[in-house]
Amino acid sequence: MRKTTIGEKIDGFIAYKRSLGYVYDTAERYLKHYQRHMEERYPHLDLPDKESTDCFLDQYKGQAGGLYNAMAPLREFSRYLFRLGYMNPYLIPPKQMPKLHPEAPYFFSEDELSLFFRKCDSYYAENPGPRMRGIIMPALFRVLYCCGLRPKEARMLPYGNVNLAGKYIDILQSKGPKSRRIFISDELVSYLMLYDSQVSAMLPEREYFFPADIDKPYSVQALCYNFGLIWKKAFPEWSGKMPRIYDLRHHFAWAAINRWAREGTDVNAMLPYLMRYMGHNCIKHTLYYFRFVPDFYADYKQLSCRLNDRIPEVSDE
């Protein structure tokens, strides 16, 4: 009986993960890098071993994010091989997994966001660029801001998943086999209807709601480039930390929580709704996005003063 190659095993594993509902695009990219590494340097092996795996991971030293993204699917791949009955495929020890320290988000002020969107509209009106970029980017940035989507969820959003008549967007199989329906405001619906009519006139059969072409979405690099471009246009003398496009998602979360606190709404009662809207599977993941920012200090002080009379004075004796 012919032995299956490492490439065939990897293909089977990716197919298995996708059968469970996982998108698995990033993991597939790293596994295919690993496959090429094995075929070029260890063609005699049909299972991972320590030497070949360590050699592959050496190229990611000093890159915590890249090393983690390479290790995680390789560990899952070895577990998969164990379950199929293969003997002793090398399993990367969990203690070798790098600790990730997410970059602190930038906290936008409302004035900064207002100026950003004004510059976004004016710049693209004067410099529309290729493939309707001048129409698409302002709309895409507004959806990220208004809905707190992950950048990938917005740029990869299929056209058929946006129902403007029903005032909702379906996010399917994002970050694992999780899907959700998010409802959007009347103001955003009106804006997107005008946007849709303009883009549909040019690309009536487009696959994506924010298309780079009829069947292609914008890349993450293009999205980040355009966001940075507009930020620098809005703030030409900027010398501080450059915001990231993902910081719009952070802003959506803490702005919602801060608004509820100011309005006297029970934040604990609202958190499950925010968790579901943002596509999290537990509240602690939602709270990760929440920060007390300078704009909220005055409101927080006022709210905390309401509790002063519940704490008795302590005598000096």
Tab-separated table of C-alpha atoms in Angstrom:
chain	number	residue	atom	x	y	z
A	1	MET	CA	0.000	0.000	0.000
A	2	ARG	CA	1.424	3.368	-1.045
A	3	LYS	CA	2.335	5.772	1.739
A	4	THR	CA	0.645	9.141	1.629
A	5	THR	CA	3.026	12.071	1.281
A	6	ILE	CA	3.289	14.928	3.765
A	7	GLY	CA	1.502	17.129	1.236
A	8	GLU	CA	-1.421	14.706	0.946
A	9	LYS	CA	-1.679	14.533	4.737
A	10	ILE	CA	-1.697	18.337	4.989
A	11	ASP	CA	-4.381	18.581	2.293
A	12	GLY	CA	-6.482	16.033	4.167
A	13	PHE	CA	-6.076	17.953	7.407
A	14	ILE	CA	-7.094	21.278	5.828
A	15	ALA	CA	-10.137	19.629	4.232
A	16	TYR	CA	-11.048	18.159	7.633
A	17	LYS	CA	-10.846	21.552	9.374
A	18	ARG	CA	-12.968	23.189	6.686
A	19	SER	CA	-15.538	20.414	6.945
A	20	LEU	CA	-15.983	21.540	10.556
A	21	GLY	CA	-16.723	25.091	9.412
A	22	TYR	CA	-13.317	26.717	9.835
A	23	VAL	CA	-12.173	29.126	7.118
A	24	TYR	CA	-8.531	28.214	7.828
A	25	ASP	CA	-6.935	30.538	5.255
A	26	THR	CA	-4.033	31.815	7.392
A	27	ALA	CA	-3.324	28.351	8.787
A	28	GLU	CA	-3.330	26.913	5.271
A	29	ARG	CA	-0.720	29.457	4.167
A	30	TYR	CA	1.666	28.458	6.966
A	31	LEU	CA	1.038	24.744	6.448
A	32	LYS	CA	1.805	25.100	2.743
A	33	HIS	CA	5.059	26.858	3.652
A	34	TYR	CA	5.820	23.892	5.902
A	35	GLN	CA	4.944	21.461	3.100
A	36	ARG	CA	7.387	23.140	0.694
A	37	HIS	CA	10.040	23.120	3.419
A	38	MET	CA	9.556	19.380	3.952
A	39	GLU	CA	9.525	18.540	0.236
A	40	GLU	CA	12.689	20.530	-0.436
A	41	ARG	CA	14.771	19.659	2.639
A	42	TYR	CA	13.289	16.439	4.059
A	43	PRO	CA	11.717	14.610	1.094
A	44	HIS	CA	12.203	11.241	2.805
A	45	LEU	CA	9.830	12.170	5.664
A	46	ASP	CA	6.074	11.672	5.537
A	47	LEU	CA	5.503	12.721	9.172
A	48	PRO	CA	6.728	15.734	11.172
A	49	ASP	CA	9.772	15.102	13.349
A	50	LYS	CA	11.607	17.385	15.759
A	51	GLU	CA	14.563	18.191	13.525
A	52	SER	CA	12.524	19.166	10.461
A	53	THR	CA	9.985	21.125	12.529
A	54	ASP	CA	12.633	23.063	14.472
A	55	CYS	CA	14.435	23.842	11.218
A	56	PHE	CA	11.190	25.221	9.740
A	57	LEU	CA	10.392	27.315	12.819
A	58	ASP	CA	13.893	28.843	12.898
A	59	GLN	CA	12.902	31.200	10.077
A	60	TYR	CA	10.316	32.830	12.381
A	61	LYS	CA	12.657	33.527	15.306
A	62	GLY	CA	12.211	37.063	16.539
A	63	GLN	CA	8.703	37.257	15.057
A	64	ALA	CA	6.333	36.385	17.897
A	65	GLY	CA	3.219	36.659	15.767
A	66	GLY	CA	4.648	34.712	12.835
A	67	LEU	CA	6.091	32.034	15.112
A	68	TYR	CA	2.747	31.579	16.860
A	69	ASN	CA	0.872	31.428	13.537
A	70	ALA	CA	3.280	28.754	12.311
A	71	MET	CA	3.250	26.690	15.501
A	72	ALA	CA	-0.491	26.621	16.136
A	73	PRO	CA	-1.581	24.776	12.954
A	74	LEU	CA	1.440	22.461	13.160
A	75	ARG	CA	0.377	21.370	16.646
A	76	GLU	CA	-3.172	20.808	15.387
A	77	PHE	CA	-1.812	18.875	12.407
A	78	SER	CA	0.161	16.517	14.667
A	79	ARG	CA	-2.873	15.935	16.887
A	80	TYR	CA	-4.868	15.119	13.755
A	81	LEU	CA	-2.226	12.564	12.713
A	82	PHE	CA	-2.334	10.973	16.183
A	83	ARG	CA	-6.103	10.566	15.867
A	84	LEU	CA	-5.652	8.865	12.495
A	85	GLY	CA	-3.360	6.316	14.136
A	86	TYR	CA	0.048	7.479	12.898
A	87	MET	CA	2.838	6.658	15.327
A	88	ASN	CA	4.831	9.429	16.947
A	89	PRO	CA	4.390	12.516	14.770
A	90	TYR	CA	6.294	15.292	16.530
A	91	LEU	CA	4.074	17.508	18.693
A	92	ILE	CA	5.515	20.924	19.535
A	93	PRO	CA	5.546	21.253	23.359
A	94	PRO	CA	3.041	23.867	24.574
A	95	LYS	CA	5.736	25.652	26.592
A	96	GLN	CA	7.478	26.547	23.319
A	97	MET	CA	4.475	28.528	22.095
A	98	PRO	CA	5.433	32.229	22.238
A	99	LYS	CA	3.511	34.539	24.522
A	100	LEU	CA	1.782	37.174	22.468
A	101	HIS	CA	1.575	40.706	23.797
A	102	PRO	CA	-1.009	42.553	21.722
A	103	GLU	CA	-0.124	46.090	20.778
A	104	ALA	CA	-2.020	48.642	22.851
A	105	PRO	CA	-4.785	50.281	20.812
A	106	TYR	CA	-4.872	53.930	19.887
A	107	PHE	CA	-7.799	55.800	21.433
A	108	PHE	CA	-9.463	58.065	18.918
A	109	SER	CA	-11.162	61.232	20.046
A	110	GLU	CA	-14.426	62.158	18.378
A	111	ASP	CA	-12.732	65.230	16.884
A	112	GLU	CA	-10.039	63.055	15.326
A	113	LEU	CA	-12.579	60.704	13.811
A	114	SER	CA	-14.643	63.578	12.431
A	115	LEU	CA	-11.574	65.070	10.774
A	116	PHE	CA	-10.502	61.662	9.456
A	117	PHE	CA	-13.821	61.052	7.707
A	118	ARG	CA	-13.999	64.597	6.318
A	119	LYS	CA	-10.517	64.189	4.856
A	120	CYS	CA	-11.427	60.716	3.607
A	121	ASP	CA	-14.378	62.103	1.636
A	122	SER	CA	-12.547	65.142	0.270
A	123	TYR	CA	-9.348	63.295	-0.654
A	124	TYR	CA	-11.073	60.525	-2.595
A	125	ALA	CA	-13.363	63.037	-4.296
A	126	GLU	CA	-10.239	64.703	-5.692
A	127	ASN	CA	-8.235	61.470	-6.131
A	128	PRO	CA	-10.716	58.675	-6.910
A	129	GLY	CA	-7.972	56.279	-7.960
A	130	PRO	CA	-8.458	53.019	-9.862
A	131	ARG	CA	-11.373	50.582	-9.605
A	132	MET	CA	-13.770	52.938	-7.788
A	133	ARG	CA	-11.436	53.234	-4.810
A	134	GLY	CA	-12.800	56.723	-4.153
A	135	ILE	CA	-16.290	55.314	-3.611
A	136	ILE	CA	-15.372	52.077	-1.868
A	137	MET	CA	-12.856	53.174	0.773
A	138	PRO	CA	-15.045	55.818	2.482
A	139	ALA	CA	-17.900	53.294	2.681
A	140	LEU	CA	-15.677	50.483	3.944
A	141	PHE	CA	-14.152	52.671	6.669
A	142	ARG	CA	-17.623	53.777	7.788
A	143	VAL	CA	-18.829	50.186	8.125
A	144	LEU	CA	-15.768	49.359	10.246
A	145	TYR	CA	-16.440	52.401	12.431
A	146	CYS	CA	-20.209	51.942	12.763
A	147	CYS	CA	-20.308	48.157	13.168
A	148	GLY	CA	-17.038	47.244	14.905
A	149	LEU	CA	-16.240	44.559	12.334
A	150	ARG	CA	-12.874	42.925	12.025
A	151	PRO	CA	-11.128	44.370	8.937
A	152	LYS	CA	-11.183	40.952	7.269
A	153	GLU	CA	-14.919	40.638	7.853
A	154	ALA	CA	-15.521	43.898	5.996
A	155	ARG	CA	-13.135	43.478	3.080
A	156	MET	CA	-14.207	39.830	2.489
A	157	LEU	CA	-17.926	40.552	2.920
A	158	PRO	CA	-19.888	38.768	0.147
A	159	TYR	CA	-22.348	40.948	-1.709
A	160	GLY	CA	-25.214	38.550	-0.995
A	161	ASN	CA	-24.682	38.818	2.763
A	162	VAL	CA	-25.728	42.468	2.885
A	163	ASN	CA	-29.481	43.010	3.119
A	164	LEU	CA	-30.111	46.747	3.062
A	165	ALA	CA	-33.880	46.313	2.808
A	166	GLY	CA	-33.827	44.259	6.003
A	167	LYS	CA	-31.188	46.557	7.578
A	168	TYR	CA	-28.762	43.795	8.456
A	169	ILE	CA	-25.447	42.198	7.480
A	170	ASP	CA	-24.676	38.492	7.862
A	171	ILE	CA	-21.135	37.640	8.969
A	172	LEU	CA	-20.610	33.952	8.235
A	173	GLN	CA	-17.912	31.659	9.603
A	174	SER	CA	-15.659	34.392	10.913
A	175	LYS	CA	-12.729	33.433	13.165
A	176	GLY	CA	-13.803	29.845	13.473
A	177	PRO	CA	-17.201	28.299	12.701
A	178	LYS	CA	-19.141	31.239	14.184
A	179	SER	CA	-21.715	33.288	12.311
A	180	ARG	CA	-23.840	36.253	13.328
A	181	ARG	CA	-26.337	38.754	11.990
A	182	ILE	CA	-25.749	42.399	12.826
A	183	PHE	CA	-28.417	45.052	12.393
A	184	ILE	CA	-27.393	48.493	11.167
A	185	SER	CA	-28.766	51.983	11.653
A	186	ASP	CA	-31.097	53.782	9.271
A	187	GLU	CA	-28.388	56.382	8.636
A	188	LEU	CA	-25.862	53.735	7.598
A	189	VAL	CA	-28.483	51.952	5.481
A	190	SER	CA	-29.202	55.164	3.544
A	191	TYR	CA	-25.485	55.756	2.987
A	192	LEU	CA	-24.887	52.175	1.794
A	193	MET	CA	-27.877	52.254	-0.545
A	194	LEU	CA	-26.358	55.188	-2.399
A	195	TYR	CA	-22.958	53.475	-2.355
A	196	ASP	CA	-24.433	50.215	-3.659
A	197	SER	CA	-26.222	51.922	-6.536
A	198	GLN	CA	-22.965	53.578	-7.651
A	199	VAL	CA	-20.831	50.421	-7.454
A	200	SER	CA	-23.516	48.168	-8.948
A	201	ALA	CA	-23.719	50.439	-11.978
A	202	MET	CA	-20.040	49.681	-12.638
A	203	LEU	CA	-19.849	46.080	-11.399
A	204	PRO	CA	-23.371	44.599	-11.532
A	205	GLU	CA	-22.142	41.022	-11.010
A	206	ARG	CA	-19.604	41.678	-8.279
A	207	GLU	CA	-18.882	38.967	-5.708
A	208	TYR	CA	-17.892	41.218	-2.791
A	209	PHE	CA	-19.705	44.176	-1.292
A	210	PHE	CA	-16.438	46.164	-1.236
A	211	PRO	CA	-14.771	44.872	-4.411
A	212	ALA	CA	-11.267	45.419	-5.711
A	213	ASP	CA	-12.576	43.828	-8.914
A	214	ILE	CA	-15.598	41.835	-9.990
A	215	ASP	CA	-14.413	38.690	-8.169
A	216	LYS	CA	-11.669	40.016	-5.883
A	217	PRO	CA	-11.718	41.680	-2.455
A	218	TYR	CA	-9.231	44.292	-1.322
A	219	SER	CA	-6.118	42.898	0.319
A	220	VAL	CA	-5.285	43.666	3.933
A	221	GLN	CA	-2.226	45.566	2.698
A	222	ALA	CA	-4.393	47.812	0.505
A	223	LEU	CA	-6.776	48.469	3.370
A	224	CYS	CA	-3.991	49.414	5.798
A	225	TYR	CA	-2.264	51.547	3.168
A	226	ASN	CA	-5.390	53.569	2.437
A	227	PHE	CA	-6.193	54.009	6.120
A	228	GLY	CA	-2.655	55.276	6.802
A	229	LEU	CA	-2.789	57.499	3.735
A	230	ILE	CA	-5.939	59.301	4.910
A	231	TRP	CA	-4.681	59.590	8.491
A	232	LYS	CA	-1.502	61.297	7.291
A	233	LYS	CA	-3.538	63.606	5.060
A	234	ALA	CA	-5.784	64.522	7.983
A	235	PHE	CA	-2.851	64.982	10.380
A	236	PRO	CA	0.197	65.959	8.274
A	237	GLU	CA	2.273	66.908	11.316
A	238	TRP	CA	1.444	63.741	13.243
A	239	SER	CA	4.421	62.504	15.261
A	240	GLY	CA	2.848	60.123	17.754
A	241	LYS	CA	1.893	56.489	17.499
A	242	MET	CA	0.179	55.739	14.198
A	243	PRO	CA	-3.304	54.278	14.685
A	244	ARG	CA	-4.149	50.994	13.022
A	245	ILE	CA	-7.314	50.234	11.132
A	246	TYR	CA	-8.105	47.559	13.754
A	247	ASP	CA	-8.309	50.331	16.362
A	248	LEU	CA	-11.721	51.236	14.915
A	249	ARG	CA	-12.976	47.947	16.370
A	250	HIS	CA	-11.546	48.856	19.772
A	251	HIS	CA	-13.225	52.246	19.503
A	252	PHE	CA	-16.595	50.649	18.745
A	253	ALA	CA	-16.423	48.472	21.876
A	254	TRP	CA	-15.298	50.992	24.467
A	255	ALA	CA	-17.427	53.785	22.999
A	256	ALA	CA	-20.528	51.617	23.377
A	257	ILE	CA	-19.694	50.665	26.969
A	258	ASN	CA	-18.795	54.241	27.905
A	259	ARG	CA	-22.045	55.514	26.369
A	260	TRP	CA	-24.121	53.044	28.371
A	261	ALA	CA	-22.315	54.052	31.564
A	262	ARG	CA	-22.980	57.741	30.909
A	263	GLU	CA	-26.660	57.051	30.197
A	264	GLY	CA	-27.087	55.009	33.372
A	265	THR	CA	-27.738	51.804	31.401
A	266	ASP	CA	-26.867	48.528	33.135
A	267	VAL	CA	-23.591	47.673	31.406
A	268	ASN	CA	-23.599	44.106	32.731
A	269	ALA	CA	-26.994	43.512	31.135
A	270	MET	CA	-25.794	44.915	27.796
A	271	LEU	CA	-22.473	43.077	27.565
A	272	PRO	CA	-23.956	39.808	26.193
A	273	TYR	CA	-25.514	41.785	23.329
A	274	LEU	CA	-22.204	43.488	22.564
A	275	MET	CA	-20.418	40.138	22.796
A	276	ARG	CA	-22.763	38.627	20.218
A	277	TYR	CA	-22.643	41.682	17.938
A	278	MET	CA	-18.852	41.612	17.849
A	279	GLY	CA	-18.673	37.860	17.243
A	280	HIS	CA	-17.108	36.773	20.543
A	281	ASN	CA	-17.849	33.497	22.300
A	282	CYS	CA	-17.332	34.797	25.840
A	283	ILE	CA	-17.673	38.142	27.610
A	284	LYS	CA	-14.017	38.310	28.682
A	285	HIS	CA	-13.046	38.614	25.009
A	286	THR	CA	-15.368	41.598	24.700
A	287	LEU	CA	-14.010	43.218	27.863
A	288	TYR	CA	-10.518	42.986	26.363
A	289	TYR	CA	-11.550	45.826	24.037
A	290	PHE	CA	-12.761	48.066	26.859
A	291	ARG	CA	-10.509	50.748	28.284
A	292	PHE	CA	-11.105	53.815	30.411
A	293	VAL	CA	-9.881	56.618	28.211
A	294	PRO	CA	-9.309	60.298	29.057
A	295	ASP	CA	-12.639	61.326	27.485
A	296	PHE	CA	-14.447	59.210	30.075
A	297	TYR	CA	-12.631	60.250	33.262
A	298	ALA	CA	-14.996	63.135	34.065
A	299	ASP	CA	-18.058	60.939	33.550
A	300	TYR	CA	-16.526	58.143	35.615
A	301	LYS	CA	-15.832	60.549	38.472
A	302	GLN	CA	-19.410	61.788	38.398
A	303	LEU	CA	-20.764	58.238	38.374
A	304	SER	CA	-18.534	57.163	41.256
A	305	CYS	CA	-19.619	60.155	43.369
A	306	ARG	CA	-23.099	58.665	43.535
A	307	LEU	CA	-21.687	55.892	45.736
A	308	ASN	CA	-19.969	58.197	48.225
A	309	ASP	CA	-22.869	58.272	50.660
A	310	ARG	CA	-22.819	54.470	50.864
A	311	ILE	CA	-19.323	54.453	52.324
A	312	PRO	CA	-19.321	55.734	55.919
A	313	GLU	CA	-16.758	58.221	57.064
A	314	VAL	CA	-13.881	56.760	59.062
A	315	SER	CA	-13.046	58.543	62.286
A	316	ASP	CA	-9.485	59.550	63.157
A	317	GLU	CA	-9.629	57.591	66.392
